[in-house]
mmCIF file of C-alpha atoms in Angstrom:
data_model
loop_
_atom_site.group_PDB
_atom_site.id
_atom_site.type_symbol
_atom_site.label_atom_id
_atom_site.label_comp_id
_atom_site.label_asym_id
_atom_site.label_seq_id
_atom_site.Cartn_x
_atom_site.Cartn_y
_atom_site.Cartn_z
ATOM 1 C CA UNK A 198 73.297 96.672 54.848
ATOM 2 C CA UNK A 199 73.887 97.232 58.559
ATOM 3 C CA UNK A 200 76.166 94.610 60.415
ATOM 4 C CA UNK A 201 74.709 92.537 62.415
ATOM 5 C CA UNK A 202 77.561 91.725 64.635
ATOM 6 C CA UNK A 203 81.026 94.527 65.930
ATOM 7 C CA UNK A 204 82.937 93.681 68.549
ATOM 8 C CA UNK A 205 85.674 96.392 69.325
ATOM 9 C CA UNK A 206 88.573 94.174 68.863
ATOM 10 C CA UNK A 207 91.542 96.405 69.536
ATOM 11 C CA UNK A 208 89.365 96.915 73.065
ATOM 12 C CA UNK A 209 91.857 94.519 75.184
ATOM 13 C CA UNK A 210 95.514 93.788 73.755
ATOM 14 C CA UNK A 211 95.749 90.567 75.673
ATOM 15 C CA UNK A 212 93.402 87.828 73.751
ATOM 16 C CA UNK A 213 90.082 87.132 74.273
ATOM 17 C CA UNK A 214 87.745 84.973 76.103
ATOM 18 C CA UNK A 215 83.739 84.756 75.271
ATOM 19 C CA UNK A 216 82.522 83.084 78.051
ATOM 20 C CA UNK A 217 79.500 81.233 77.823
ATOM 21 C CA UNK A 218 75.623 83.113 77.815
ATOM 22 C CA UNK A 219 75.334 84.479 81.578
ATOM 23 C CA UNK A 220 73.008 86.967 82.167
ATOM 24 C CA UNK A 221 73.596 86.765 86.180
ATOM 25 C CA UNK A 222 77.470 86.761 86.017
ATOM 26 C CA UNK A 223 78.868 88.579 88.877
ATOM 27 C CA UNK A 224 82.594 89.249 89.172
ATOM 28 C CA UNK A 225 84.744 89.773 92.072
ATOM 29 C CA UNK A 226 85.266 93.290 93.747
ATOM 30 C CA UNK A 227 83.845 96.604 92.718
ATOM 31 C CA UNK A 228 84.279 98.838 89.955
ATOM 32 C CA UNK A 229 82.838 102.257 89.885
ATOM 33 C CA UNK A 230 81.405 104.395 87.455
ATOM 34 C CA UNK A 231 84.910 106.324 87.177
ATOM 35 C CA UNK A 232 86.657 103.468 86.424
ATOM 36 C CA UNK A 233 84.503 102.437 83.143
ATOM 37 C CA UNK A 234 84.539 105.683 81.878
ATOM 38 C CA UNK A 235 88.261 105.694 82.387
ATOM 39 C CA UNK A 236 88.909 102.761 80.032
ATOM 40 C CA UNK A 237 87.004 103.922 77.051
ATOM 41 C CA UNK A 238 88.620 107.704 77.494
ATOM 42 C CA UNK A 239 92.260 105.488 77.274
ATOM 43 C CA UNK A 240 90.586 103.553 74.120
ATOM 44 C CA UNK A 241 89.479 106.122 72.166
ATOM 45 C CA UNK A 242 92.584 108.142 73.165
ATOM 46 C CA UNK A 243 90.770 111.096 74.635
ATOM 47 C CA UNK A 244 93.135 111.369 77.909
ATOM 48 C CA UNK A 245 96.541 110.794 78.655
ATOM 49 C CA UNK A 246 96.056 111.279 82.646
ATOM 50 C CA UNK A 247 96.193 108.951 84.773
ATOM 51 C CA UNK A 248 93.406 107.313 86.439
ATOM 52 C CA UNK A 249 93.553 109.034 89.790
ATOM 53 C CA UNK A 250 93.290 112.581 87.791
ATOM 54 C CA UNK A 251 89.795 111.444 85.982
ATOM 55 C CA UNK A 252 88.700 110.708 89.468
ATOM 56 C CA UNK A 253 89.369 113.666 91.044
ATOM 57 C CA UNK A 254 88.739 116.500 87.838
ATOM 58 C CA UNK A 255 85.350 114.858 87.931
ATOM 59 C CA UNK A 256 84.707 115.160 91.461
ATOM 60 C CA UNK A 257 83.935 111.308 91.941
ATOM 61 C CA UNK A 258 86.211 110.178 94.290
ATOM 62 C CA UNK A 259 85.404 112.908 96.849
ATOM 63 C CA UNK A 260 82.250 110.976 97.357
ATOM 64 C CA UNK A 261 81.354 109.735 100.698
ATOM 65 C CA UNK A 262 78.307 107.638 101.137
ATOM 66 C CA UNK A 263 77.506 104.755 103.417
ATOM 67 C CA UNK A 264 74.526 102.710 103.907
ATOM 68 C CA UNK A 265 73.070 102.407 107.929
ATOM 69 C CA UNK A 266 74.410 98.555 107.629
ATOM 70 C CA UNK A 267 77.644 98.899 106.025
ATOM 71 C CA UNK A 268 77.034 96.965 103.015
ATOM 72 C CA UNK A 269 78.373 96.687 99.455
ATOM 73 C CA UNK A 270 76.055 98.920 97.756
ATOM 74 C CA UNK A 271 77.158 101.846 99.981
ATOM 75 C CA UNK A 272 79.477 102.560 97.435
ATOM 76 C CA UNK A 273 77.309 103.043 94.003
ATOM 77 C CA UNK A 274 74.674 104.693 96.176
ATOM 78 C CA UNK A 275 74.039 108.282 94.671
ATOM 79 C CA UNK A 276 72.422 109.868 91.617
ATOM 80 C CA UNK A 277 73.983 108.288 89.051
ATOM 81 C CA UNK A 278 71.667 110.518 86.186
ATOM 82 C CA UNK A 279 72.822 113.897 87.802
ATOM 83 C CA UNK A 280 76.725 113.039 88.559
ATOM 84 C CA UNK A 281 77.508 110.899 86.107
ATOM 85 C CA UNK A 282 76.369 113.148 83.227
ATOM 86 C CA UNK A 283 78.199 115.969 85.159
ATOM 87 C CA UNK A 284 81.401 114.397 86.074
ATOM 88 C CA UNK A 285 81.696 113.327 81.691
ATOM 89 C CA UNK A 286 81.005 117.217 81.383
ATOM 90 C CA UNK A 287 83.237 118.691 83.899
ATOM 91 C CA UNK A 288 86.316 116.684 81.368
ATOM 92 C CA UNK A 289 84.794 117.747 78.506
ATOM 93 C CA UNK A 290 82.668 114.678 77.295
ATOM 94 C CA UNK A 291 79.526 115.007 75.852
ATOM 95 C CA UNK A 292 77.109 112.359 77.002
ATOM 96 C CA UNK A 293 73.903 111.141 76.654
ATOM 97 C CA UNK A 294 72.270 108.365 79.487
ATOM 98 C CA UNK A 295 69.105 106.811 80.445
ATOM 99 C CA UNK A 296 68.258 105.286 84.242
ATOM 100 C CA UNK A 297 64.825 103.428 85.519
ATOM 101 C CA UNK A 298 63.373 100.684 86.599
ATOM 102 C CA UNK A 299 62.968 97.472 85.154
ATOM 103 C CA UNK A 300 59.251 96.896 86.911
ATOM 104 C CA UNK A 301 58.025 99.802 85.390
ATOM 105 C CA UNK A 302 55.490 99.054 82.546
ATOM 106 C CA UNK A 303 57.334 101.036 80.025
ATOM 107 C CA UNK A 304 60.732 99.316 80.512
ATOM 108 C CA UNK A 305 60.289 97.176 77.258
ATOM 109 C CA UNK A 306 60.282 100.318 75.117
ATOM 110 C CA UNK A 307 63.035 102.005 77.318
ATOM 111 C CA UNK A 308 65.529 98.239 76.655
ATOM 112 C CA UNK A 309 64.405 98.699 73.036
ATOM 113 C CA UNK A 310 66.450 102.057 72.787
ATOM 114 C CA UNK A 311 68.816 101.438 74.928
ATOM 115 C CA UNK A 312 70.095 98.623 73.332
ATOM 116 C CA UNK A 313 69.742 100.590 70.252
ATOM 117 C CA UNK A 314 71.828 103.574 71.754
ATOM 118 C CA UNK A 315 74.519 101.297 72.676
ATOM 119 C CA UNK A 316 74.790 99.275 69.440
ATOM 120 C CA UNK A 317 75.240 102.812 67.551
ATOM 121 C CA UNK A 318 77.855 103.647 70.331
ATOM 122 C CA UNK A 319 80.160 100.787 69.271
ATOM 123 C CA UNK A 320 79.194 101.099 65.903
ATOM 124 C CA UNK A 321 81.135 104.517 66.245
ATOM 125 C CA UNK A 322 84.001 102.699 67.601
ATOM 126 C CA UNK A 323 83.286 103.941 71.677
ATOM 127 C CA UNK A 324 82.707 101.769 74.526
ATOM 128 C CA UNK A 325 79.381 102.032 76.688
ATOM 129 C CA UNK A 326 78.701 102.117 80.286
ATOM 130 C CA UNK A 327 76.113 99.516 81.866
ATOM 131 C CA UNK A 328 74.754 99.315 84.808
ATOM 132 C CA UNK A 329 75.110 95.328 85.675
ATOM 133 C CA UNK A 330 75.129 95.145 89.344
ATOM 134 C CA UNK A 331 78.668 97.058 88.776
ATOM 135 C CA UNK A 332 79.325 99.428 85.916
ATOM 136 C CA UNK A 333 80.787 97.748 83.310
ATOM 137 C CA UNK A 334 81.731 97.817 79.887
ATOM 138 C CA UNK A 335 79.741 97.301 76.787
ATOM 139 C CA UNK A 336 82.455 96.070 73.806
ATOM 140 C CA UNK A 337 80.444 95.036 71.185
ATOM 141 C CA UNK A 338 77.377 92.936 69.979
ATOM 142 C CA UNK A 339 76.054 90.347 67.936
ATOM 143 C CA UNK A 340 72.445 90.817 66.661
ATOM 144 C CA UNK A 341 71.980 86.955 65.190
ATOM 145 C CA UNK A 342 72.944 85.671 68.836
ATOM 146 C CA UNK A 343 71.422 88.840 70.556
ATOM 147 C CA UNK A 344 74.117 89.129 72.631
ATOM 148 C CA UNK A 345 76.145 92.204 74.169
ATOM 149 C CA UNK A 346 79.508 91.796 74.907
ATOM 150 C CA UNK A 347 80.672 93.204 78.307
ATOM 151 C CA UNK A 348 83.619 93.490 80.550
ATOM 152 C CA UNK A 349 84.819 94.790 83.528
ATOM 153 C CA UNK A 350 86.721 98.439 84.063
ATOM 154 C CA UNK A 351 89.796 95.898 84.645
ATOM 155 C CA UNK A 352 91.365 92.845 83.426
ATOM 156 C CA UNK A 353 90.137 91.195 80.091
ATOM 157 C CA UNK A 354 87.489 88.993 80.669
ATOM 158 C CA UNK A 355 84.518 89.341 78.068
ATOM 159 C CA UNK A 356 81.127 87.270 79.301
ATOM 160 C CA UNK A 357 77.645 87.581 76.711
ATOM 161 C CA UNK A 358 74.676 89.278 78.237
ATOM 162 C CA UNK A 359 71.784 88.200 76.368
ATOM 163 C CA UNK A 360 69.845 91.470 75.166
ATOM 164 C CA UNK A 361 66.721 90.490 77.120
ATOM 165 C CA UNK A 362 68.542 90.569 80.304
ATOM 166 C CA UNK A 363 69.868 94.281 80.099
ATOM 167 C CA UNK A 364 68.574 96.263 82.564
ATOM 168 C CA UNK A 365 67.426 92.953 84.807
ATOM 169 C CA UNK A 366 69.999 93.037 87.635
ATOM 170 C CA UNK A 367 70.264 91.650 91.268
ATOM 171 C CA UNK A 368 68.205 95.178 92.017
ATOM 172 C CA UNK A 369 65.608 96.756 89.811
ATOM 173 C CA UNK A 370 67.927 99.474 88.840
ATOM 174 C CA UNK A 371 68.673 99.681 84.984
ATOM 175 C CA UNK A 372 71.377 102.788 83.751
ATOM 176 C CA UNK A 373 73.506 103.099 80.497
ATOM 177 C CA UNK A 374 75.621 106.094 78.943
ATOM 178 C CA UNK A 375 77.122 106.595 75.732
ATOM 179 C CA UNK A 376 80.085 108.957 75.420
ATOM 180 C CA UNK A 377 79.699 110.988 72.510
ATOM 181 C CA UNK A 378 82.706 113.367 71.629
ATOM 182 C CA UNK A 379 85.511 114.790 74.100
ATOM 183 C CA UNK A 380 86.017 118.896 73.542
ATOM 184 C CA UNK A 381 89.100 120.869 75.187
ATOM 185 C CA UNK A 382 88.104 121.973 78.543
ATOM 186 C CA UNK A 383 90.652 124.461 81.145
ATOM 187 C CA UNK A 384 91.797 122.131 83.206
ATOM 188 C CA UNK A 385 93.256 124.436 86.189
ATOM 189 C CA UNK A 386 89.494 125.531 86.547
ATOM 190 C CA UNK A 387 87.952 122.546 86.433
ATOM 191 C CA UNK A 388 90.147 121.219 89.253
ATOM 192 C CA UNK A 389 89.681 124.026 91.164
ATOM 193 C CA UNK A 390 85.721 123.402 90.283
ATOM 194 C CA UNK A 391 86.458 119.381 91.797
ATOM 195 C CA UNK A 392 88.036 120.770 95.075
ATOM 196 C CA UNK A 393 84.079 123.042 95.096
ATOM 197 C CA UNK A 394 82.231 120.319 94.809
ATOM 198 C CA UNK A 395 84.465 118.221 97.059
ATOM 199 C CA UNK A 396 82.734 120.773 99.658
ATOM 200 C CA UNK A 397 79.417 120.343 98.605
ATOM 201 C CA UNK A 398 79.456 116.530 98.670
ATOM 202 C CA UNK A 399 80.898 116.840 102.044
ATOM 203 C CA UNK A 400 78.166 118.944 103.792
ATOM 204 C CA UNK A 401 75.188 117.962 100.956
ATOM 205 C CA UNK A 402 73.036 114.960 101.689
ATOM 206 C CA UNK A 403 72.132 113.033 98.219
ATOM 207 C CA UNK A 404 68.124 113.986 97.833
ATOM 208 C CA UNK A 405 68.212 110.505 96.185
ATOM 209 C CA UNK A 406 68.766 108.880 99.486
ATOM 210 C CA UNK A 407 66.301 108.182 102.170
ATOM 211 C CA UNK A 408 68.375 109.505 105.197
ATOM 212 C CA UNK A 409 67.010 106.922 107.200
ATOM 213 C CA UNK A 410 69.106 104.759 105.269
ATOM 214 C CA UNK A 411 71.874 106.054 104.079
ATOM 215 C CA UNK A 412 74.719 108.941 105.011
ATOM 216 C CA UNK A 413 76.877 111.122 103.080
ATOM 217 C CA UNK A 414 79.850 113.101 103.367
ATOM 218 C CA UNK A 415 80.862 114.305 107.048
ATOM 219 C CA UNK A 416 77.192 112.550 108.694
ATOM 220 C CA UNK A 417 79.223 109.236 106.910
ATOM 221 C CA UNK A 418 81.738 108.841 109.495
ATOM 222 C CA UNK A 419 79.645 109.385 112.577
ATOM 223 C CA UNK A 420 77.443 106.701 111.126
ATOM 224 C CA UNK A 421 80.276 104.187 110.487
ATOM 225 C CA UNK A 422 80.959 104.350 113.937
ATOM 226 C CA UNK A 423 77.725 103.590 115.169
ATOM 227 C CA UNK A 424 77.378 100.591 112.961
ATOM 228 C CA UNK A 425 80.740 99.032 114.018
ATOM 229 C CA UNK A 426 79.752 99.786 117.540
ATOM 230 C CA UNK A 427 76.168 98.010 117.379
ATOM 231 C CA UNK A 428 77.807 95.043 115.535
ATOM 232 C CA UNK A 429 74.702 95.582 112.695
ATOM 233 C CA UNK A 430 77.182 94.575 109.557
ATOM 234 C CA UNK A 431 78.635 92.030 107.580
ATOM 235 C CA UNK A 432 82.149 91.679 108.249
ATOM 236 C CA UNK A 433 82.855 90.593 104.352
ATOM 237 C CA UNK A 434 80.633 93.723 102.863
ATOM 238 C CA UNK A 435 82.146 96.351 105.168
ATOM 239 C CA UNK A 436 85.604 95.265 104.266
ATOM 240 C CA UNK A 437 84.637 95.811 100.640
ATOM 241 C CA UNK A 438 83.367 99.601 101.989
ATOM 242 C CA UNK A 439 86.237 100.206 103.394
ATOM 243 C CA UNK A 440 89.105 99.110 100.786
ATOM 244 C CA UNK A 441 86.695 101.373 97.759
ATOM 245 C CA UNK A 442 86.940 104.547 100.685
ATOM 246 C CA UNK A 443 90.500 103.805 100.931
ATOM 247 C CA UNK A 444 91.643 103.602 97.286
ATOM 248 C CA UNK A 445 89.410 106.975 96.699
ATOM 249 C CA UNK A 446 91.319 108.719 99.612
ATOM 250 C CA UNK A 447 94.622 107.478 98.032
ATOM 251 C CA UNK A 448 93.892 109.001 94.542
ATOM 252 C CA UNK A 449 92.493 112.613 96.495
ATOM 253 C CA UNK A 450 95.795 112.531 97.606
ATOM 254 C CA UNK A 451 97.262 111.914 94.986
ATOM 255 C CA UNK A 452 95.178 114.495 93.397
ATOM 256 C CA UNK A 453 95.358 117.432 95.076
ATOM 257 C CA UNK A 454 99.240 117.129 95.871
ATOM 258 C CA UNK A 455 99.741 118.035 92.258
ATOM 259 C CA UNK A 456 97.260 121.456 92.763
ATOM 260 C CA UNK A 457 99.531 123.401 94.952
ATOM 261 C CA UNK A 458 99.535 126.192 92.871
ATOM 262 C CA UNK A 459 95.603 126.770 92.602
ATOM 263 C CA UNK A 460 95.995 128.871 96.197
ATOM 264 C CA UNK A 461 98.704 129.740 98.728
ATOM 265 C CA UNK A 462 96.653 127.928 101.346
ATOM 266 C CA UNK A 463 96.901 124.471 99.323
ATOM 267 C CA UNK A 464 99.720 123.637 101.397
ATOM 268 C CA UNK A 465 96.923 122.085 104.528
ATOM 269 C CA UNK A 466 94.606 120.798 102.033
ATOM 270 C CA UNK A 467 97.624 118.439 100.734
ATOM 271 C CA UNK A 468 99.260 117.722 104.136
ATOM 272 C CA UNK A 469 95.928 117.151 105.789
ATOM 273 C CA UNK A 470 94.802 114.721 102.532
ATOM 274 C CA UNK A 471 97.401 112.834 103.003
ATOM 275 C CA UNK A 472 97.155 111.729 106.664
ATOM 276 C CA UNK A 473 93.616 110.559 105.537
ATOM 277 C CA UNK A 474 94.882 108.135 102.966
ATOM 278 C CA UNK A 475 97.510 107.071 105.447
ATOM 279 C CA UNK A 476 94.633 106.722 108.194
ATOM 280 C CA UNK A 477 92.731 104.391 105.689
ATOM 281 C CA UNK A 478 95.619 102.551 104.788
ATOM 282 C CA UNK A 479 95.889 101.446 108.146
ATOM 283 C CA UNK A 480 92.051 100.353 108.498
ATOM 284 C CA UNK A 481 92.728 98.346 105.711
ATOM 285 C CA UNK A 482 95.856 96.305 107.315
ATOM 286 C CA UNK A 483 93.564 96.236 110.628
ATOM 287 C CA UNK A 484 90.921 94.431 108.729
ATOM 288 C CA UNK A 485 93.048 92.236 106.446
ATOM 289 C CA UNK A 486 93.765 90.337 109.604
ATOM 290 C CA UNK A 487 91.214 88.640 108.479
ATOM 291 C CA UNK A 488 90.451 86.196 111.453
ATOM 292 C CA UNK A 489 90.300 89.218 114.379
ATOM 293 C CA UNK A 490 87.886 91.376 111.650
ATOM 294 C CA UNK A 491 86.014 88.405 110.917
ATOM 295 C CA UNK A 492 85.222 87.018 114.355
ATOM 296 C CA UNK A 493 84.547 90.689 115.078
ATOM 297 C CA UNK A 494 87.089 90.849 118.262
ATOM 298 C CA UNK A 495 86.576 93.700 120.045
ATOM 299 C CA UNK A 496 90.226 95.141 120.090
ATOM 300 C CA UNK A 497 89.955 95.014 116.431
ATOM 301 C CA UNK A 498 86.794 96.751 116.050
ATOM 302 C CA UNK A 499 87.398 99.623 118.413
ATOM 303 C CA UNK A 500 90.499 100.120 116.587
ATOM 304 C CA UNK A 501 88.683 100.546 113.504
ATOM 305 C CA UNK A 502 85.964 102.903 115.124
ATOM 306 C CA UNK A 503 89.162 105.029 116.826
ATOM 307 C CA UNK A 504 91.044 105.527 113.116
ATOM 308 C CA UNK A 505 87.552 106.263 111.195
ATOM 309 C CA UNK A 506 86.740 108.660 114.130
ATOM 310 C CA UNK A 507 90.303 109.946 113.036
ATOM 311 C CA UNK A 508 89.434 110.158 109.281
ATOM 312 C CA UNK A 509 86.471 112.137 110.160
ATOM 313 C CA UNK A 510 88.309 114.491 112.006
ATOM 314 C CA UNK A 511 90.857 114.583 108.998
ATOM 315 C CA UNK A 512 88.523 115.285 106.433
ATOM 316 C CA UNK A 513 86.387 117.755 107.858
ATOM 317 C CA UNK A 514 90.021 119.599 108.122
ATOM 318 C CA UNK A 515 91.120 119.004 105.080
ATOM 319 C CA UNK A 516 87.325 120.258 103.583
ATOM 320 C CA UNK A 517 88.125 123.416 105.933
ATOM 321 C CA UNK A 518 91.624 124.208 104.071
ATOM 322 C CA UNK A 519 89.851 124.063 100.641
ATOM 323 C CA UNK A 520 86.960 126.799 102.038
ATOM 324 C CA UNK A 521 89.736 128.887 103.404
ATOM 325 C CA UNK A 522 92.090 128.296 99.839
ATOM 326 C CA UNK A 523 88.806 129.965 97.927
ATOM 327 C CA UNK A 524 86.607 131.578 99.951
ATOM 328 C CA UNK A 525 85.076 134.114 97.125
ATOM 329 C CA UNK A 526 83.917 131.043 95.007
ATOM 330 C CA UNK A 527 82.171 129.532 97.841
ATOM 331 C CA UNK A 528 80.894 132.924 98.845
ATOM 332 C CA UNK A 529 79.436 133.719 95.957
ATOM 333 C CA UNK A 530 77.703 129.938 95.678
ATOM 334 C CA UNK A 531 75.842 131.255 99.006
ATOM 335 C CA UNK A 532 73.487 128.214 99.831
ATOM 336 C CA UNK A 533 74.284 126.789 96.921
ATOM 337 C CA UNK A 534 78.200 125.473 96.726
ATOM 338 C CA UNK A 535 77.082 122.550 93.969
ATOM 339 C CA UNK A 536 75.740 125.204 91.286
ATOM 340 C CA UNK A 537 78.436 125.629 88.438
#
């Protein structure tokens, strides 16, 4: 006879809490698709790195994507079915996902096996990740109740999300993966293979994105500007933007300092990754003075605009060293840098 209700219990060591049924829970802050996929590798033991090595052996955190009005969402704005399935392959993790949308006529049947794929995933003892206006974490269920249990990437807060509200979020987006086994992979190539597709997600718009709407990679910071300049933002959601941009420029330099041996030209890619982090540290202390951000002051946003316009700079340097550290790989991508 099959359970009916598993709950990973050894998933958080501190005890604990089942909040209440709430399928529109919302918590604080923003954790990306990295970061849930991070916490099950550390449950079921499959890594020993740290957390700023996942994000940049999978390529992740060199994303840079922005909406035209500096909002929230800028940062889970990409194709979560291609990366996502690639950045679990590029550390060895075999995966299997599903994406749509929840107005389509079908979606019934697609919420039928997704819930079905997830229940077998913790049946085997591994985590899923959900899509629920943040990826989260799916810890266990309880068929009687028809509840999933879900948490954040962080912290150990466990809230019910009643199985007739996956895949019904703030937007019509719905997205799961299960991570099914973890193989040995070569892990001086596949960081080389990050600092590649660090490139391409610099000078490759997303296809997924209408460019009307959004920017990525180097077209990001000329857009940033503008929208600071034209005063077309929330003051709140663009701080949010800019604290995710600066903890992902923090772990690529954190990153890549460890890779000076991949090429004798590392040596600018490092120093030159570093002033970026420190450039986005010091957005972040401009803008945690909360009242002159807030109010919008015009000292403090032309300071912002002047260090971003710095970043930019930065970053297309630093995305220069890494073409000059391997300029036969990227030769022989030709037009295409992304292709493996």
């Amino acid at each position: 006879m099959m359970a009916t209700k598993v709950v990973l219990q050894d998933w958080i060591q501190s005890p604990q809490t089942m909040n209440s049924a709430d399928a529109n829970r919302s918590w604080s802050g923003v954790s990306a698709y990295t970061d849930a996929m991070y916490r099950i590798l550390l449950h079921k033991q499959w890594t020993d790195f740290p957390h700023y090595m996942i994000a940049g052996m999978t390529a992740s955190t060199f994303r840079l994507v922005v909406d035209r009005r500096m909002t929230a969402k800028s940062v889970s704005a990409y194709n979560w079915m291609a990366e996502n399935f690639v950045a679990a392959d590029f550390i060895g993790v075999t995966a299997s996902q599903a994406a749509g949308f929840s107005f389509e006529s079908t979606f019934p049947l697609y919420q039928k096996q997704a819930l079905l794929d997830i229940k077998a995933s913790i049946d085997r003892g591994v985590g899923a990740i959900l899509w629920h206006d943040q990826f989260v974490i799916v810890t266990g269920y309880d068929d009687v109740e028809r509840m999933l249990f879900i948490c954040e990437s962080k912290g150990n807060e466990v809230i019910r999300l009643p199985y007739d509200s996956f895949g019904r979020n703030s937007t019509p987006y719905w997205y799961y993966q299960v991570l099914e086994a973890c193989a040995p992979i070569d892990l001086w190539e596949v960081c080389k293979e990050s600092l590649i597709q660090a490139v391409y997600k610099w000078e490759t718009h997303d296809y997924m994105l209408p460019p009307q709407d959004y920017a990525c990679g180097a077209d990001a910071y000329a857009t940033i500007a503008a929208v600071l300049q034209s005063g077309t933002y929330d003051a709140e959601q663009a701080a949010i933007v800019f604290r995710y941009y600066a903890k992902s420029r923090l772990d690529i330099a954190t990153y890549v300092a460890g890779l000076r041996h991949l090429s004798i030209q590392m040596d600018q890619v490092i120093d030159e990754y570093e002033l970026l982090a420190n450039l986005y540290t010091t957005i972040v202390e401009v803008i945690d003075d909360s009242i002159s951000w807030d109010s919008r002051e015009p000292e403090c946003v032309q300071s912002v605009i002047e260090l971003i316009r710095k970043a930019g700079d930065t970053e297309q340097r630093a995305i220069d060293a890494i073409k000059r550290a391997f300029p036969e790989t990227l030769g022989n991508r030709f037009d295409d840098v992304g292709l493996r």
